[in-house]
mmCIF file of C-alpha atoms in Angstrom:
data_model
loop_
_atom_site.group_PDB
_atom_site.id
_atom_site.type_symbol
_atom_site.label_atom_id
_atom_site.label_comp_id
_atom_site.label_asym_id
_atom_site.label_seq_id
_atom_site.Cartn_x
_atom_site.Cartn_y
_atom_site.Cartn_z
ATOM 1 C CA MET A 1 2.731 6.148 -12.464
ATOM 2 C CA PRO A 2 4.598 9.332 -12.479
ATOM 3 C CA GLY A 3 3.372 9.405 -9.014
ATOM 4 C CA ILE A 4 4.390 5.967 -7.843
ATOM 5 C CA PHE A 5 8.023 6.967 -9.129
ATOM 6 C CA ALA A 6 8.175 9.184 -7.490
ATOM 7 C CA TRP A 7 7.600 7.843 -3.775
ATOM 8 C CA GLY A 8 9.267 4.527 -4.995
ATOM 9 C CA MET A 9 12.224 7.062 -5.356
ATOM 10 C CA VAL A 10 11.439 8.276 -2.475
ATOM 11 C CA THR A 11 11.361 5.315 -0.339
ATOM 12 C CA GLY A 12 15.204 2.992 -1.912
ATOM 13 C CA MET A 13 15.947 6.681 -0.603
ATOM 14 C CA ALA A 14 15.068 6.352 2.639
ATOM 15 C CA MET A 15 16.512 3.099 2.409
ATOM 16 C CA VAL A 16 19.507 2.753 1.757
ATOM 17 C CA LYS A 17 19.379 6.938 3.930
ATOM 18 C CA SER A 18 19.090 3.958 7.255
ATOM 19 C CA GLY A 19 21.845 2.206 6.491
ATOM 20 C CA LEU A 20 21.106 -0.718 4.870
ATOM 21 C CA THR A 21 22.976 -2.046 1.706
ATOM 22 C CA LEU A 22 22.704 -2.016 -1.353
ATOM 23 C CA TRP A 23 21.639 -5.322 -1.043
ATOM 24 C CA GLN A 24 19.182 -5.047 1.513
ATOM 25 C CA ALA A 25 17.618 -2.642 -0.094
ATOM 26 C CA LEU A 26 17.027 -4.149 -3.162
ATOM 27 C CA GLY A 27 15.439 -7.523 -1.589
ATOM 28 C CA MET A 28 13.416 -5.137 -0.037
ATOM 29 C CA THR A 29 11.644 -3.536 -2.393
ATOM 30 C CA PHE A 30 11.482 -6.517 -4.590
ATOM 31 C CA VAL A 31 9.737 -8.525 -1.457
ATOM 32 C CA VAL A 32 8.094 -6.747 0.940
ATOM 33 C CA TYR A 33 6.243 -4.084 -1.635
ATOM 34 C CA ALA A 34 4.725 -2.215 0.558
ATOM 35 C CA GLY A 35 6.760 1.398 0.536
ATOM 36 C CA SER A 36 3.704 2.648 4.010
ATOM 37 C CA ALA A 37 4.930 -0.688 5.901
ATOM 38 C CA GLN A 38 9.248 -0.043 4.939
ATOM 39 C CA LEU A 39 8.694 3.312 5.729
ATOM 40 C CA ALA A 40 7.386 3.154 9.202
ATOM 41 C CA ALA A 41 9.544 -0.159 9.598
ATOM 42 C CA LEU A 42 12.901 2.562 7.838
ATOM 43 C CA PRO A 43 13.184 3.963 12.204
ATOM 44 C CA LEU A 44 12.560 1.009 13.834
ATOM 45 C CA ILE A 45 15.572 -0.533 11.512
ATOM 46 C CA ALA A 46 17.596 2.055 11.849
ATOM 47 C CA ALA A 47 16.689 2.319 15.695
ATOM 48 C CA ASN A 48 17.614 -1.739 15.998
ATOM 49 C CA ALA A 49 14.660 -2.424 17.146
ATOM 50 C CA SER A 50 13.063 -5.509 18.281
ATOM 51 C CA ILE A 51 12.753 -7.669 15.528
ATOM 52 C CA TRP A 52 9.002 -8.243 16.289
ATOM 53 C CA VAL A 53 8.550 -4.266 16.912
ATOM 54 C CA VAL A 54 9.465 -4.365 13.279
ATOM 55 C CA PHE A 55 6.794 -6.808 11.949
ATOM 56 C CA ALA A 56 4.143 -5.337 14.031
ATOM 57 C CA THR A 57 4.272 -2.267 12.759
ATOM 58 C CA ALA A 58 5.007 -2.789 8.838
ATOM 59 C CA LEU A 59 1.499 -6.208 9.169
ATOM 60 C CA VAL A 60 -0.466 -2.870 11.224
ATOM 61 C CA VAL A 61 0.213 -0.648 8.871
ATOM 62 C CA ASN A 62 -0.389 -3.003 6.458
ATOM 63 C CA LEU A 63 -3.980 -3.887 7.744
ATOM 64 C CA ARG A 64 -5.456 -2.827 4.954
ATOM 65 C CA PHE A 65 -4.023 -5.446 2.862
ATOM 66 C CA VAL A 66 -7.134 -7.496 4.408
ATOM 67 C CA ILE A 67 -9.854 -5.453 3.093
ATOM 68 C CA PHE A 68 -8.419 -5.146 -0.508
ATOM 69 C CA ALA A 69 -8.117 -8.845 0.005
ATOM 70 C CA ALA A 70 -11.522 -9.394 1.413
ATOM 71 C CA VAL A 71 -13.076 -6.953 -1.771
ATOM 72 C CA ILE A 72 -10.908 -7.697 -4.318
ATOM 73 C CA GLY A 73 -10.429 -11.988 -3.701
ATOM 74 C CA PRO A 74 -13.494 -13.280 -4.602
ATOM 75 C CA HIS A 75 -14.296 -12.593 -8.205
ATOM 76 C CA PHE A 76 -10.841 -14.197 -8.384
ATOM 77 C CA ALA A 77 -11.866 -17.448 -6.931
ATOM 78 C CA HIS A 78 -12.293 -19.571 -9.406
ATOM 79 C CA LEU A 79 -8.953 -19.492 -10.666
ATOM 80 C CA PRO A 80 -6.302 -21.854 -8.550
ATOM 81 C CA TRP A 81 -3.932 -21.276 -5.642
ATOM 82 C CA TYR A 82 -0.446 -19.907 -7.019
ATOM 83 C CA LYS A 83 -2.582 -18.194 -9.321
ATOM 84 C CA ARG A 84 -3.882 -16.168 -6.883
ATOM 85 C CA LEU A 85 -0.987 -15.964 -4.824
ATOM 86 C CA TRP A 86 0.859 -14.741 -8.106
ATOM 87 C CA TYR A 87 -1.661 -12.421 -8.567
ATOM 88 C CA GLY A 88 -1.830 -10.962 -4.383
ATOM 89 C CA TYR A 89 1.562 -9.854 -4.523
ATOM 90 C CA PHE A 90 0.453 -6.952 -7.515
ATOM 91 C CA ASN A 91 -2.863 -5.514 -5.121
ATOM 92 C CA ALA A 92 -2.375 -2.274 -4.472
ATOM 93 C CA ASP A 93 -4.070 0.965 -3.208
ATOM 94 C CA ILE A 94 -4.210 2.104 -7.324
ATOM 95 C CA THR A 95 -6.056 -1.593 -8.247
ATOM 96 C CA THR A 96 -8.391 -1.835 -5.484
ATOM 97 C CA ALA A 97 -9.415 2.092 -6.180
ATOM 98 C CA PHE A 98 -10.794 1.297 -9.561
ATOM 99 C CA PHE A 99 -11.208 -3.004 -9.778
ATOM 100 C CA PRO A 100 -14.591 -1.758 -7.688
ATOM 101 C CA GLN A 101 -15.358 0.669 -9.901
ATOM 102 C CA ARG A 102 -15.057 -1.815 -12.767
ATOM 103 C CA PHE A 103 -16.715 -4.241 -11.649
ATOM 104 C CA PRO A 104 -18.053 -4.519 -8.496
ATOM 105 C CA PRO A 105 -19.298 -7.156 -6.165
ATOM 106 C CA GLU A 106 -22.862 -8.198 -7.953
ATOM 107 C CA THR A 107 -20.277 -8.787 -10.567
ATOM 108 C CA VAL A 108 -18.560 -11.635 -8.564
ATOM 109 C CA HIS A 109 -19.485 -14.910 -10.358
ATOM 110 C CA GLN A 110 -18.598 -12.618 -13.718
ATOM 111 C CA THR A 111 -14.715 -14.084 -15.078
ATOM 112 C CA GLU A 112 -14.508 -12.620 -18.161
ATOM 113 C CA GLY A 113 -11.998 -9.333 -18.102
ATOM 114 C CA LYS A 114 -10.980 -9.142 -14.679
ATOM 115 C CA VAL A 115 -7.375 -11.177 -14.363
ATOM 116 C CA GLY A 116 -6.670 -8.771 -17.292
ATOM 117 C CA PHE A 117 -7.982 -5.370 -16.195
ATOM 118 C CA PHE A 118 -5.897 -5.725 -12.603
ATOM 119 C CA THR A 119 -2.987 -7.272 -14.718
ATOM 120 C CA GLY A 120 -3.041 -3.843 -16.490
ATOM 121 C CA ILE A 121 -3.857 -1.609 -13.042
ATOM 122 C CA GLY A 122 -1.699 -3.936 -11.604
ATOM 123 C CA TYR A 123 1.522 -5.148 -13.734
ATOM 124 C CA PRO A 124 2.205 -0.776 -14.874
ATOM 125 C CA ASN A 125 2.406 -0.055 -10.914
ATOM 126 C CA TRP A 126 4.442 -2.738 -9.962
ATOM 127 C CA PHE A 127 6.922 -1.645 -12.784
ATOM 128 C CA ALA A 128 6.689 2.206 -11.636
ATOM 129 C CA TRP A 129 7.204 1.882 -8.493
ATOM 130 C CA GLN A 130 10.112 -0.529 -8.815
ATOM 131 C CA THR A 131 12.029 1.742 -10.986
ATOM 132 C CA GLY A 132 11.855 4.207 -8.250
ATOM 133 C CA SER A 133 12.376 2.356 -5.119
ATOM 134 C CA VAL A 134 15.910 1.174 -7.217
ATOM 135 C CA ALA A 135 16.604 4.542 -9.658
ATOM 136 C CA GLY A 136 16.317 5.591 -5.121
ATOM 137 C CA ILE A 137 18.244 2.797 -4.002
ATOM 138 C CA LEU A 138 20.943 3.842 -7.197
ATOM 139 C CA LEU A 139 21.059 7.908 -7.066
ATOM 140 C CA ALA A 140 20.323 8.216 -2.959
ATOM 141 C CA SER A 141 23.275 10.444 -2.738
ATOM 142 C CA GLN A 142 22.582 12.471 -6.013
ATOM 143 C CA ILE A 143 19.858 13.487 -5.141
ATOM 144 C CA PRO A 144 19.371 16.845 -2.904
ATOM 145 C CA GLN A 145 16.529 16.891 -0.339
ATOM 146 C CA SER A 146 15.290 20.962 -2.147
ATOM 147 C CA TRP A 147 13.976 18.354 -5.264
ATOM 148 C CA GLY A 148 11.356 17.486 -3.156
ATOM 149 C CA ILE A 149 10.062 14.254 -4.731
ATOM 150 C CA GLY A 150 8.517 13.234 -1.583
ATOM 151 C CA PHE A 151 5.585 15.780 -2.327
ATOM 152 C CA ALA A 152 5.348 14.127 -6.585
ATOM 153 C CA GLY A 153 4.320 10.926 -3.502
ATOM 154 C CA THR A 154 2.022 12.644 -1.499
ATOM 155 C CA LEU A 155 0.698 14.967 -4.630
ATOM 156 C CA ALA A 156 0.464 9.865 -6.174
ATOM 157 C CA LEU A 157 -1.636 8.986 -2.872
ATOM 158 C CA LEU A 158 -4.181 11.245 -2.832
ATOM 159 C CA ALA A 159 -5.138 10.289 -5.891
ATOM 160 C CA VAL A 160 -5.468 6.457 -4.692
ATOM 161 C CA LEU A 161 -7.050 7.658 -1.423
ATOM 162 C CA ILE A 162 -9.541 10.002 -2.726
ATOM 163 C CA PRO A 163 -11.872 7.391 -4.728
ATOM 164 C CA LEU A 164 -11.625 5.195 -2.344
ATOM 165 C CA THR A 165 -12.999 7.682 0.226
ATOM 166 C CA PHE A 166 -16.752 6.415 -0.981
ATOM 167 C CA ASN A 167 -18.897 6.305 1.940
ATOM 168 C CA GLY A 168 -19.353 7.669 5.261
ATOM 169 C CA ALA A 169 -17.044 4.585 6.911
ATOM 170 C CA ALA A 170 -14.826 5.456 5.189
ATOM 171 C CA LEU A 171 -13.801 8.937 5.046
ATOM 172 C CA ALA A 172 -14.687 8.580 9.496
ATOM 173 C CA GLY A 173 -11.712 6.567 9.336
ATOM 174 C CA VAL A 174 -9.451 8.442 6.859
ATOM 175 C CA VAL A 175 -10.839 11.815 9.619
ATOM 176 C CA VAL A 176 -9.983 9.561 12.106
ATOM 177 C CA ALA A 177 -6.172 8.697 11.116
ATOM 178 C CA SER A 178 -5.324 12.159 9.622
ATOM 179 C CA LEU A 179 -6.190 13.962 12.247
ATOM 180 C CA VAL A 180 -3.991 11.613 14.733
ATOM 181 C CA SER A 181 -0.872 11.128 13.189
ATOM 182 C CA LEU A 182 -0.780 15.429 12.482
ATOM 183 C CA LEU A 183 -1.623 14.358 17.127
ATOM 184 C CA ALA A 184 1.059 11.906 17.704
ATOM 185 C CA TYR A 185 3.656 13.452 15.054
ATOM 186 C CA SER A 186 6.161 13.526 17.499
ATOM 187 C CA LEU A 187 6.280 10.575 18.949
ATOM 188 C CA PRO A 188 9.972 8.479 18.665
ATOM 189 C CA TYR A 189 9.676 4.829 16.290
ATOM 190 C CA ARG A 190 7.013 6.749 13.332
ATOM 191 C CA LEU A 191 4.483 4.908 16.945
ATOM 192 C CA GLY A 192 1.562 7.937 15.092
ATOM 193 C CA LEU A 193 1.576 6.098 12.004
ATOM 194 C CA LEU A 194 0.483 2.903 13.584
ATOM 195 C CA LEU A 195 -1.775 4.799 16.096
ATOM 196 C CA ALA A 196 -3.242 6.715 13.554
ATOM 197 C CA VAL A 197 -3.778 3.229 11.403
ATOM 198 C CA ILE A 198 -5.435 1.825 14.041
ATOM 199 C CA LEU A 199 -7.446 3.895 15.028
ATOM 200 C CA GLY A 200 -8.661 5.163 11.782
ATOM 201 C CA MET A 201 -9.620 1.636 11.242
ATOM 202 C CA VAL A 202 -11.995 1.163 14.671
ATOM 203 C CA ALA A 203 -13.320 4.953 13.141
ATOM 204 C CA ALA A 204 -14.504 3.034 9.458
ATOM 205 C CA MET A 205 -15.885 0.109 11.680
ATOM 206 C CA VAL A 206 -17.629 2.186 14.543
ATOM 207 C CA ALA A 207 -18.975 3.774 11.876
ATOM 208 C CA ASP A 208 -20.269 1.291 9.047
ATOM 209 C CA SER A 209 -21.200 -0.412 11.942
ATOM 210 C CA MET A 210 -23.048 3.072 12.734
ATOM 211 C CA LEU A 211 -24.657 3.160 9.338
ATOM 212 C CA ASP A 212 -26.212 -0.093 8.835
ATOM 213 C CA LYS A 213 -27.795 -0.014 11.960
ATOM 214 C CA GLU A 214 -30.037 3.703 10.725
ATOM 215 C CA SER A 215 -30.343 1.743 7.264
ATOM 216 C CA ALA A 216 -31.788 -0.991 9.150
#
């Protein structure tokens, strides 16, 4: 939670320093609630890029949430749509990292304990993120870069990433995305991040297909 708070603070500071007003930044943090998509979109917004470019970039960066929903969604299929929509808003990297460990796919028809476990992770994660983000928005001009808050946020993301890298396909995606993000770092508008996400997903899908053929 301290790491999530720090990462939220970095994102809040970035929103203000990218030129968003106080209310625009607050609206973005509560409505979007997706740090990586926000950080990818902010340089495009600051550069007055087309709204469609901003939207497409955020959409691609957030494609991982489609996978998150595919993993967790079946466990909540017994709930009415409005509850699933509510819990979907709180779904995040950290919930997807821990929920499948507690409730593997073979427990999909078991309903007991799932909502409590999910909200026990999702609500504190949301609170830590939003508290940090609002603090970053309000204190953007007061916090010096020398504090290195961004590094704490990076450590938090690593803590979430490592449990998700549980097979060869996931590892392939991580390795390819990491290499592409480094090699394409100099691309304008942070397009290197977009390219890394796409190629990392392709690598994971190819590796998963090859592993399935080998097991067959």
